[in-house]
PDB file of C-alpha atoms and ligand atoms in Angstrom:
ATOM      1  CA  MET A   1       0.000   0.000   0.000  1.00 53.00           C
ATOM      2  CA  SER A   2       1.453   3.368  -0.902  1.00 66.00           C
ATOM      3  CA  ARG A   3       0.427   6.291   1.245  1.00 79.00           C
ATOM      4  CA  ARG A   4       1.864   9.750   1.289  1.00 83.00           C
ATOM      5  CA  ARG A   5       1.113  10.330   4.937  1.00 92.00           C
ATOM      6  CA  PRO A   6       0.929   7.873   7.830  1.00 95.00           C
ATOM      7  CA  ILE A   7      -2.044   6.308   9.557  1.00 97.00           C
ATOM      8  CA  ILE A   8      -2.191   6.481  13.326  1.00 98.00           C
ATOM      9  CA  ALA A   9      -4.339   3.765  14.931  1.00 98.00           C
ATOM     10  CA  ILE A  10      -5.628   4.220  18.470  1.00 98.00           C
ATOM     11  CA  ASP A  11      -7.498   1.289  19.989  1.00 98.00           C
ATOM     12  CA  GLY A  12      -8.710   0.516  23.478  1.00 97.00           C
ATOM     13  CA  PRO A  13     -11.739  -0.115  25.699  1.00 96.00           C
ATOM     14  CA  VAL A  14     -14.535   2.286  26.729  1.00 92.00           C
ATOM     15  CA  GLY A  15     -13.367   5.264  28.778  1.00 92.00           C
ATOM     16  CA  ALA A  16      -9.619   4.849  28.175  1.00 95.00           C
ATOM     17  CA  GLY A  17      -9.551   8.384  26.723  1.00 94.00           C
ATOM     18  CA  LYS A  18      -9.270   7.439  23.032  1.00 95.00           C
ATOM     19  CA  SER A  19     -11.604  10.062  21.587  1.00 94.00           C
ATOM     20  CA  VAL A  20     -10.207  13.106  23.366  1.00 94.00           C
ATOM     21  CA  ALA A  21      -6.609  12.006  22.792  1.00 97.00           C
ATOM     22  CA  ALA A  22      -7.197  11.076  19.141  1.00 98.00           C
ATOM     23  CA  ARG A  23      -8.919  14.371  18.388  1.00 97.00           C
ATOM     24  CA  ALA A  24      -6.136  16.382  20.085  1.00 97.00           C
ATOM     25  CA  LEU A  25      -3.410  14.407  18.328  1.00 97.00           C
ATOM     26  CA  ALA A  26      -5.089  14.872  14.939  1.00 97.00           C
ATOM     27  CA  ARG A  27      -5.351  18.614  15.556  1.00 96.00           C
ATOM     28  CA  ALA A  28      -1.684  18.831  16.596  1.00 95.00           C
ATOM     29  CA  LEU A  29      -0.522  16.961  13.486  1.00 94.00           C
ATOM     30  CA  GLY A  30      -2.957  18.573  11.048  1.00 95.00           C
ATOM     31  CA  PHE A  31      -4.436  15.121  10.336  1.00 96.00           C
ATOM     32  CA  SER A  32      -8.082  14.195   9.966  1.00 96.00           C
ATOM     33  CA  TYR A  33      -9.787  12.251  12.745  1.00 97.00           C
ATOM     34  CA  LEU A  34     -12.143   9.292  12.441  1.00 98.00           C
ATOM     35  CA  ASN A  35     -14.173   7.941  15.348  1.00 97.00           C
ATOM     36  CA  THR A  36     -15.104   4.434  14.192  1.00 98.00           C
ATOM     37  CA  GLY A  37     -17.160   3.787  17.345  1.00 98.00           C
ATOM     38  CA  ALA A  38     -19.502   6.560  16.200  1.00 98.00           C
ATOM     39  CA  MET A  39     -19.879   4.704  12.884  1.00 98.00           C
ATOM     40  CA  TYR A  40     -20.991   1.522  14.692  1.00 98.00           C
ATOM     41  CA  ARG A  41     -23.345   3.676  16.735  1.00 98.00           C
ATOM     42  CA  ALA A  42     -24.809   5.133  13.520  1.00 98.00           C
ATOM     43  CA  VAL A  43     -25.374   1.577  12.228  1.00 98.00           C
ATOM     44  CA  ALA A  44     -27.182   0.733  15.471  1.00 98.00           C
ATOM     45  CA  ILE A  45     -29.475   3.753  15.052  1.00 98.00           C
ATOM     46  CA  ALA A  46     -30.218   2.924  11.407  1.00 98.00           C
ATOM     47  CA  ALA A  47     -30.925  -0.730  12.276  1.00 98.00           C
ATOM     48  CA  ARG A  48     -33.132   0.186  15.234  1.00 98.00           C
ATOM     49  CA  GLU A  49     -35.137   2.586  13.065  1.00 98.00           C
ATOM     50  CA  ALA A  50     -35.576  -0.187  10.471  1.00 98.00           C
ATOM     51  CA  GLY A  51     -36.937  -2.437  13.241  1.00 98.00           C
ATOM     52  CA  VAL A  52     -33.935  -4.794  13.179  1.00 98.00           C
ATOM     53  CA  SER A  53     -32.644  -6.340  16.398  1.00 98.00           C
ATOM     54  CA  PRO A  54     -29.201  -7.982  16.715  1.00 97.00           C
ATOM     55  CA  GLU A  55     -30.972 -11.061  18.112  1.00 96.00           C
ATOM     56  CA  ASP A  56     -33.235 -11.573  15.046  1.00 97.00           C
ATOM     57  CA  ALA A  57     -32.759 -15.035  13.534  1.00 96.00           C
ATOM     58  CA  ASP A  58     -32.518 -13.488  10.057  1.00 97.00           C
ATOM     59  CA  VAL A  59     -30.523 -10.465  11.190  1.00 97.00           C
ATOM     60  CA  GLU A  60     -28.013 -10.536   8.283  1.00 97.00           C
ATOM     61  CA  ALA A  61     -30.795 -10.565   5.664  1.00 97.00           C
ATOM     62  CA  ARG A  62     -32.692  -7.789   7.440  1.00 98.00           C
ATOM     63  CA  LEU A  63     -29.552  -5.686   7.791  1.00 98.00           C
ATOM     64  CA  ALA A  64     -28.517  -6.000   4.138  1.00 98.00           C
ATOM     65  CA  PRO A  65     -30.635  -3.094   2.798  1.00 98.00           C
ATOM     66  CA  VAL A  66     -29.761  -0.933   5.815  1.00 98.00           C
ATOM     67  CA  LEU A  67     -26.021  -1.454   5.276  1.00 98.00           C
ATOM     68  CA  ALA A  68     -26.253  -1.038   1.512  1.00 97.00           C
ATOM     69  CA  ALA A  69     -27.975   2.347   1.851  1.00 97.00           C
ATOM     70  CA  ILE A  70     -26.045   3.688   4.831  1.00 98.00           C
ATOM     71  CA  LYS A  71     -24.316   7.054   4.527  1.00 97.00           C
ATOM     72  CA  ILE A  72     -22.271   8.303   7.464  1.00 98.00           C
ATOM     73  CA  LYS A  73     -20.741  11.769   7.345  1.00 97.00           C
ATOM     74  CA  PHE A  74     -18.782  13.696   9.938  1.00 96.00           C
ATOM     75  CA  ASP A  75     -18.710  17.468  10.098  1.00 95.00           C
ATOM     76  CA  GLY A  76     -16.575  18.732  12.981  1.00 91.00           C
ATOM     77  CA  GLU A  77     -18.151  17.257  16.108  1.00 90.00           C
ATOM     78  CA  SER A  78     -21.422  16.464  14.313  1.00 96.00           C
ATOM     79  CA  ILE A  79     -22.374  13.164  12.722  1.00 98.00           C
ATOM     80  CA  PHE A  80     -24.931  12.677   9.972  1.00 98.00           C
ATOM     81  CA  LEU A  81     -26.709   9.409   9.234  1.00 98.00           C
ATOM     82  CA  ASN A  82     -28.302   9.353   5.791  1.00 97.00           C
ATOM     83  CA  ARG A  83     -28.098  13.177   5.768  1.00 97.00           C
ATOM     84  CA  ARG A  84     -29.819  13.566   9.163  1.00 98.00           C
ATOM     85  CA  ASP A  85     -27.974  15.045  12.152  1.00 98.00           C
ATOM     86  CA  VAL A  86     -27.834  12.260  14.782  1.00 98.00           C
ATOM     87  CA  THR A  87     -25.129  13.813  16.989  1.00 96.00           C
ATOM     88  CA  ALA A  88     -27.344  13.918  20.098  1.00 93.00           C
ATOM     89  CA  ILE A  89     -28.628  10.328  19.696  1.00 95.00           C
ATOM     90  CA  VAL A  90     -25.222   8.808  18.946  1.00 95.00           C
ATOM     91  CA  SER A  91     -23.879   9.322  22.470  1.00 89.00           C
ATOM     92  CA  GLU A  92     -26.880   7.794  24.270  1.00 89.00           C
ATOM     93  CA  PRO A  93     -25.817   4.840  26.496  1.00 88.00           C
ATOM     94  CA  GLU A  94     -28.425   2.497  24.907  1.00 91.00           C
ATOM     95  CA  VAL A  95     -26.989   3.261  21.473  1.00 95.00           C
ATOM     96  CA  GLY A  96     -23.511   2.293  22.732  1.00 93.00           C
ATOM     97  CA  GLU A  97     -24.902  -1.004  24.018  1.00 93.00           C
ATOM     98  CA  LEU A  98     -26.721  -1.695  20.770  1.00 97.00           C
ATOM     99  CA  ALA A  99     -23.627  -0.751  18.738  1.00 97.00           C
ATOM    100  CA  SER A 100     -21.569  -3.255  20.703  1.00 96.00           C
ATOM    101  CA  ARG A 101     -24.114  -6.001  19.922  1.00 97.00           C
ATOM    102  CA  PHE A 102     -24.412  -5.146  16.223  1.00 98.00           C
ATOM    103  CA  SER A 103     -20.628  -4.890  15.937  1.00 97.00           C
ATOM    104  CA  ALA A 104     -20.274  -8.663  16.454  1.00 96.00           C
ATOM    105  CA  ILE A 105     -22.204  -9.322  13.198  1.00 97.00           C
ATOM    106  CA  ALA A 106     -20.055 -10.207  10.168  1.00 97.00           C
ATOM    107  CA  SER A 107     -21.838  -8.053   7.558  1.00 98.00           C
ATOM    108  CA  VAL A 108     -21.708  -5.002   9.837  1.00 98.00           C
ATOM    109  CA  ARG A 109     -17.947  -5.396  10.333  1.00 98.00           C
ATOM    110  CA  ALA A 110     -17.387  -5.987   6.621  1.00 98.00           C
ATOM    111  CA  ARG A 111     -19.267  -2.813   5.653  1.00 98.00           C
ATOM    112  CA  MET A 112     -17.481  -0.727   8.308  1.00 98.00           C
ATOM    113  CA  ARG A 113     -14.107  -2.138   7.197  1.00 98.00           C
ATOM    114  CA  GLU A 114     -14.867  -1.075   3.630  1.00 98.00           C
ATOM    115  CA  LEU A 115     -15.864   2.485   4.645  1.00 98.00           C
ATOM    116  CA  GLN A 116     -12.991   2.877   7.121  1.00 98.00           C
ATOM    117  CA  ARG A 117     -10.353   1.637   4.681  1.00 98.00           C
ATOM    118  CA  ALA A 118     -11.663   4.044   2.056  1.00 97.00           C
ATOM    119  CA  ALA A 119     -11.571   6.913   4.557  1.00 96.00           C
ATOM    120  CA  GLY A 120      -7.946   6.162   5.475  1.00 97.00           C
ATOM    121  CA  ALA A 121      -6.618   5.209   2.046  1.00 96.00           C
ATOM    122  CA  ASP A 122      -4.570   8.400   1.590  1.00 95.00           C
ATOM    123  CA  GLY A 123      -3.241   8.423   5.166  1.00 96.00           C
ATOM    124  CA  GLY A 124      -2.960  11.584   7.222  1.00 96.00           C
ATOM    125  CA  VAL A 125      -5.565  10.267   9.615  1.00 98.00           C
ATOM    126  CA  VAL A 126      -5.876   9.399  13.285  1.00 98.00           C
ATOM    127  CA  MET A 127      -8.378   6.550  13.464  1.00 98.00           C
ATOM    128  CA  GLU A 128      -9.815   5.447  16.758  1.00 98.00           C
ATOM    129  CA  GLY A 129     -11.684   2.238  17.656  1.00 98.00           C
ATOM    130  CA  ARG A 130     -11.257  -1.371  18.754  1.00 97.00           C
ATOM    131  CA  ASP A 131      -9.678  -3.098  15.748  1.00 98.00           C
ATOM    132  CA  ILE A 132      -7.892  -0.392  13.761  1.00 98.00           C
ATOM    133  CA  GLY A 133      -4.380  -1.670  14.446  1.00 98.00           C
ATOM    134  CA  THR A 134      -5.356  -5.349  14.199  1.00 97.00           C
ATOM    135  CA  ALA A 135      -7.904  -5.588  11.366  1.00 97.00           C
ATOM    136  CA  ILE A 136      -8.601  -2.317   9.549  1.00 98.00           C
ATOM    137  CA  PHE A 137      -5.038  -1.071   9.049  1.00 98.00           C
ATOM    138  CA  PRO A 138      -2.700  -3.802  10.351  1.00 98.00           C
ATOM    139  CA  ASP A 139       0.008  -1.945   8.392  1.00 97.00           C
ATOM    140  CA  ALA A 140      -0.642   1.404  10.132  1.00 97.00           C
ATOM    141  CA  GLU A 141       2.606   3.297  10.636  1.00 96.00           C
ATOM    142  CA  PHE A 142       1.798   4.073  14.281  1.00 97.00           C
ATOM    143  CA  LYS A 143      -0.328   2.052  16.677  1.00 98.00           C
ATOM    144  CA  PHE A 144      -1.347   2.885  20.208  1.00 98.00           C
ATOM    145  CA  PHE A 145      -3.397   0.864  22.667  1.00 98.00           C
ATOM    146  CA  LEU A 146      -4.891   3.017  25.374  1.00 98.00           C
ATOM    147  CA  VAL A 147      -5.893   1.445  28.701  1.00 97.00           C
ATOM    148  CA  ALA A 148      -6.888   2.627  32.193  1.00 97.00           C
ATOM    149  CA  ASP A 149      -8.128   0.861  35.284  1.00 96.00           C
ATOM    150  CA  VAL A 150     -11.789  -0.054  35.195  1.00 96.00           C
ATOM    151  CA  LYS A 151     -12.907   2.249  38.048  1.00 96.00           C
ATOM    152  CA  THR A 152     -11.251   5.257  36.417  1.00 96.00           C
ATOM    153  CA  ARG A 153     -12.848   4.434  33.071  1.00 96.00           C
ATOM    154  CA  ALA A 154     -16.309   4.070  34.639  1.00 96.00           C
ATOM    155  CA  ARG A 155     -15.916   7.364  36.505  1.00 95.00           C
ATOM    156  CA  ARG A 156     -14.864   9.195  33.304  1.00 93.00           C
ATOM    157  CA  ARG A 157     -17.771   7.726  31.376  1.00 91.00           C
ATOM    158  CA  PHE A 158     -20.168   8.639  34.192  1.00 93.00           C
ATOM    159  CA  GLU A 159     -18.925  12.265  34.301  1.00 92.00           C
ATOM    160  CA  GLU A 160     -19.207  12.488  30.513  1.00 87.00           C
ATOM    161  CA  LEU A 161     -22.800  11.216  30.547  1.00 86.00           C
ATOM    162  CA  LYS A 162     -23.740  13.480  33.463  1.00 89.00           C
ATOM    163  CA  LYS A 163     -22.462  16.467  31.511  1.00 87.00           C
ATOM    164  CA  LYS A 164     -24.708  15.445  28.632  1.00 81.00           C
ATOM    165  CA  GLY A 165     -27.694  15.339  30.991  1.00 83.00           C
ATOM    166  CA  ALA A 166     -28.135  11.539  31.076  1.00 80.00           C
ATOM    167  CA  SER A 167     -29.808  10.193  34.215  1.00 85.00           C
ATOM    168  CA  ILE A 168     -27.837   7.092  35.087  1.00 87.00           C
ATOM    169  CA  ALA A 169     -26.235   5.922  38.355  1.00 92.00           C
ATOM    170  CA  GLU A 170     -22.469   5.440  38.545  1.00 93.00           C
ATOM    171  CA  HIS A 171     -22.814   1.752  39.478  1.00 94.00           C
ATOM    172  CA  GLU A 172     -24.939   1.198  36.350  1.00 93.00           C
ATOM    173  CA  VAL A 173     -22.239   2.799  34.199  1.00 93.00           C
ATOM    174  CA  PHE A 174     -19.676   0.526  35.890  1.00 95.00           C
ATOM    175  CA  GLU A 175     -21.737  -2.623  35.226  1.00 95.00           C
ATOM    176  CA  GLN A 176     -22.443  -1.667  31.597  1.00 93.00           C
ATOM    177  CA  LEU A 177     -18.769  -0.977  31.012  1.00 94.00           C
ATOM    178  CA  ILE A 178     -17.725  -4.400  32.347  1.00 95.00           C
ATOM    179  CA  GLU A 179     -20.319  -6.049  30.131  1.00 95.00           C
ATOM    180  CA  ARG A 180     -19.243  -4.071  27.054  1.00 94.00           C
ATOM    181  CA  ASP A 181     -15.546  -4.875  27.664  1.00 94.00           C
ATOM    182  CA  ARG A 182     -16.457  -8.544  27.957  1.00 95.00           C
ATOM    183  CA  ARG A 183     -18.512  -8.518  24.742  1.00 95.00           C
ATOM    184  CA  ASP A 184     -16.051  -6.441  22.678  1.00 96.00           C
ATOM    185  CA  SER A 185     -13.042  -8.524  23.762  1.00 95.00           C
ATOM    186  CA  GLY A 186     -14.811 -11.878  23.612  1.00 95.00           C
ATOM    187  CA  ARG A 187     -16.405 -11.713  20.168  1.00 95.00           C
ATOM    188  CA  GLU A 188     -15.128 -13.932  17.414  1.00 94.00           C
ATOM    189  CA  LEU A 189     -14.619 -11.259  14.715  1.00 94.00           C
ATOM    190  CA  ALA A 190     -11.921  -8.608  15.167  1.00 95.00           C
ATOM    191  CA  PRO A 191     -12.154  -8.579  18.971  1.00 96.00           C
ATOM    192  CA  LEU A 192     -10.753  -5.745  21.031  1.00 96.00           C
ATOM    193  CA  LYS A 193      -7.110  -6.591  21.644  1.00 95.00           C
ATOM    194  CA  ARG A 194      -3.738  -4.937  21.530  1.00 97.00           C
ATOM    195  CA  ALA A 195      -1.862  -5.428  18.260  1.00 98.00           C
ATOM    196  CA  ASP A 196       1.538  -7.047  18.913  1.00 97.00           C
ATOM    197  CA  ASP A 197       3.308  -3.975  17.581  1.00 97.00           C
ATOM    198  CA  ALA A 198       1.146  -1.369  19.373  1.00 98.00           C
ATOM    199  CA  THR A 199       2.506   0.881  22.105  1.00 98.00           C
ATOM    200  CA  GLU A 200       0.400   0.551  25.238  1.00 98.00           C
ATOM    201  CA  ILE A 201      -0.312   3.712  27.221  1.00 98.00           C
ATOM    202  CA  ASP A 202      -1.999   3.533  30.628  1.00 97.00           C
ATOM    203  CA  SER A 203      -3.979   6.751  31.063  1.00 97.00           C
ATOM    204  CA  THR A 204      -5.162   6.011  34.636  1.00 97.00           C
ATOM    205  CA  LYS A 205      -2.928   8.651  36.158  1.00 97.00           C
ATOM    206  CA  LEU A 206      -2.263  10.758  33.066  1.00 96.00           C
ATOM    207  CA  SER A 207      -3.950  13.918  31.828  1.00 94.00           C
ATOM    208  CA  ILE A 208      -5.050  14.008  28.201  1.00 93.00           C
ATOM    209  CA  ASP A 209      -2.179  16.401  27.484  1.00 96.00           C
ATOM    210  CA  ALA A 210       0.272  13.862  28.897  1.00 97.00           C
ATOM    211  CA  VAL A 211      -1.241  11.045  26.807  1.00 97.00           C
ATOM    212  CA  VAL A 212      -0.983  13.141  23.649  1.00 97.00           C
ATOM    213  CA  ALA A 213       2.574  14.181  24.545  1.00 97.00           C
ATOM    214  CA  ALA A 214       3.552  10.498  24.967  1.00 97.00           C
ATOM    215  CA  MET A 215       2.095   9.685  21.540  1.00 98.00           C
ATOM    216  CA  LYS A 216       3.817  12.635  19.887  1.00 96.00           C
ATOM    217  CA  ALA A 217       7.139  11.672  21.499  1.00 96.00           C
ATOM    218  CA  LYS A 218       6.831   8.152  20.082  1.00 95.00           C
ATOM    219  CA  ILE A 219       5.939   9.435  16.614  1.00 94.00           C
ATOM    220  CA  ASN A 220       8.763  12.022  16.571  1.00 91.00           C
ATOM    221  CA  ALA A 221      11.324   9.494  17.804  1.00 90.00           C
ATOM    222  CA  ARG A 222      10.504   7.180  14.881  1.00 85.00           C
ATOM    223  CA  ILE A 223      10.506  10.014  12.346  1.00 82.00           C
ATOM    224  CA  ASN A 224      13.861  11.316  13.626  1.00 82.00           C
ATOM    225  CA  ALA A 225      15.382   7.826  13.631  1.00 82.00           C
ATOM    226  CA  ALA A 226      14.291   7.397   9.997  1.00 79.00           C
ATOM    227  CA  LYS A 227      15.846  10.762   9.097  1.00 80.00           C
ATOM    228  CA  ASP A 228      19.137   9.757  10.818  1.00 82.00           C
ATOM    229  CA  LEU A 229      19.134   6.507   8.896  1.00 80.00           C
ATOM    230  CA  LYS A 230      18.665   8.398   5.613  1.00 79.00           C
ATOM    231  CA  ARG A 231      21.518  10.783   6.455  1.00 82.00           C
ATOM    232  CA  ALA A 232      23.925   7.990   7.480  1.00 76.00           C
TER     233      ALA A 232
HETATM  234  O1  LIG B   1     -16.080   3.598  20.939  1.00 90.65           O
HETATM  235  P1  LIG B   1     -17.554   3.429  21.210  1.00 90.65           P
HETATM  236  O2  LIG B   1     -17.827   3.124  22.650  1.00 90.65           O
HETATM  237  O3  LIG B   1     -18.370   4.568  20.708  1.00 90.65           O
HETATM  238  O4  LIG B   1     -17.991   2.137  20.340  1.00 90.65           O
HETATM  239  C1  LIG B   1     -19.288   1.586  20.398  1.00 90.65           C
HETATM  240  C2  LIG B   1     -19.214   0.083  20.113  1.00 90.65           C
HETATM  241  O5  LIG B   1     -18.864  -0.118  18.739  1.00 90.65           O
HETATM  242  C3  LIG B   1     -18.194  -0.686  20.920  1.00 90.65           C
HETATM  243  O6  LIG B   1     -18.707  -1.174  22.147  1.00 90.65           O
HETATM  244  C4  LIG B   1     -17.792  -1.815  20.006  1.00 90.65           C
HETATM  245  C5  LIG B   1     -18.027  -1.270  18.616  1.00 90.65           C
HETATM  246  N1  LIG B   1     -16.797  -0.909  17.917  1.00 90.65           N
HETATM  247  C6  LIG B   1     -16.131  -1.929  17.252  1.00 90.65           C
HETATM  248  O7  LIG B   1     -16.527  -3.073  17.334  1.00 90.65           O
HETATM  249  N2  LIG B   1     -15.026  -1.640  16.520  1.00 90.65           N
HETATM  250  C7  LIG B   1     -14.554  -0.387  16.428  1.00 90.65           C
HETATM  251  N3  LIG B   1     -13.470  -0.145  15.678  1.00 90.65           N
HETATM  252  C8  LIG B   1     -15.199   0.659  17.129  1.00 90.65           C
HETATM  253  C9  LIG B   1     -16.321   0.357  17.882  1.00 90.65           C
END
């Protein structure tokens, strides 16, 4: 694959700080940013509106027209599903749950892989999700796997939801997060896991600025080493 600019893959579980770090890193590098979790959430909304449930016996057949017609567009912090602004719905906790369940289905993953590979084909992108470094761009130039202890992740998620006005108890957020980790890591297709060549960053005790600084340091070190090699 020939790309003019690199791809930076950031994977990890819920609440590890992927979105904020990925967005900040993209801004710092002048790269575009793609939140693939939001794409799975958009699929969940489209499927729900078409009356499809991930537990339907004929789920693949029922999803086929939904996936064939799906159009997902990002504009700054807004997301459009089939030309409709779904930004507010996308972050609802039930949509996250549903997205996790739909994301285990083969045709959903295949369609997302196709759209995500097209979006990253020219490089110059920070792509965030669960399987970017393992399945979508296994040849990404830079790979990070962001983790944090489960209590910290649940607290962050809870604060985020509270800010958005969601009425949910912290223990519920904690239980949902454990369940989502289990499902996303345990599924058969492209499960959440660290790529062998990814750099793991534990954000439990780090600010977002520190996480981004660690990523930039890693990227610059590799770029400088390559320059030295060229000069030698
Ligand atoms: O990042 P998020 O919480 O918005 O993602 C919602 C769900 O989508 C997540 O629980 C699993 C799925 N997902 C996935 O399977 N692969 C990705 N690359 C991104 C998200």
